[in-house]
Short mmCIF file of C-alpha atoms in Angstrom, two decimals:
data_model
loop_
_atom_site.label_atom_id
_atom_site.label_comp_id
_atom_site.label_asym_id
_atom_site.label_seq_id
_atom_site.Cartn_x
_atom_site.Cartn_y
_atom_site.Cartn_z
CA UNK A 171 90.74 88.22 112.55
CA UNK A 172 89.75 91.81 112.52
CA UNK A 173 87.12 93.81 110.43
CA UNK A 174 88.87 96.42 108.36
CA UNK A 175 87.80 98.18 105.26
CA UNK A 176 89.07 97.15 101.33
CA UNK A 177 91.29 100.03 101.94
CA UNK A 178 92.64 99.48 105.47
CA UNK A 179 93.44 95.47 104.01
CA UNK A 180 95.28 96.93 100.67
CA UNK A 181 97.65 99.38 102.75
CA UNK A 182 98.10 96.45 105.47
CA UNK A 183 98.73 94.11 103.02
CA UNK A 184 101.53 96.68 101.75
CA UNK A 185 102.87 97.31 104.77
CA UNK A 186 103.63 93.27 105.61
CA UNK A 187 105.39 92.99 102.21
CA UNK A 188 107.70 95.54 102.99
CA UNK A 189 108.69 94.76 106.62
CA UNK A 190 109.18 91.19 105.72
CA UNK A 191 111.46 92.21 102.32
CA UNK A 192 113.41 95.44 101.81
CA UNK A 193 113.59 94.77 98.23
CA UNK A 194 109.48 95.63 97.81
CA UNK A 195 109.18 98.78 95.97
CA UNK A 196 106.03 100.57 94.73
CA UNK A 197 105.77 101.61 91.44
CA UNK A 198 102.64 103.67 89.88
CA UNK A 199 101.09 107.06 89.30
CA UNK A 200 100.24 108.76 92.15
CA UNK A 201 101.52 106.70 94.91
CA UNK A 202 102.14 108.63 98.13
CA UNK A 203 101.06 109.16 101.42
CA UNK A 204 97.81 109.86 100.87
CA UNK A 205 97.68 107.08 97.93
CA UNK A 206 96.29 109.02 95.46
CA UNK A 207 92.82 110.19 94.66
CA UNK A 208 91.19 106.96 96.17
CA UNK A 209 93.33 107.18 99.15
CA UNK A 210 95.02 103.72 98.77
CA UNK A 211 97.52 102.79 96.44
CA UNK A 212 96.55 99.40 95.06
#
């Protein structure tokens, strides 16, 4: 297992979900790119 940071976990975490479904969405304020003014989108 590899160190990574709270926000590095969240956006892998995110990116699993939606490679293993295509029917994952994200819904929220401020979800983007960026993710927001935190920079994750949790």
């Amino acid at each position: 297992m590899s160190k990574m940071t709270m926000i590095e976990a969240i956006q892998n975490a995110h990116d699993i979900a939606m490679e293993r479904d295509k029917n994952v969405v994200v819904f929220g304020e401020d979800v983007g790119y960026f993710g927001g003014v935190f920079r994750c989108t949790a």
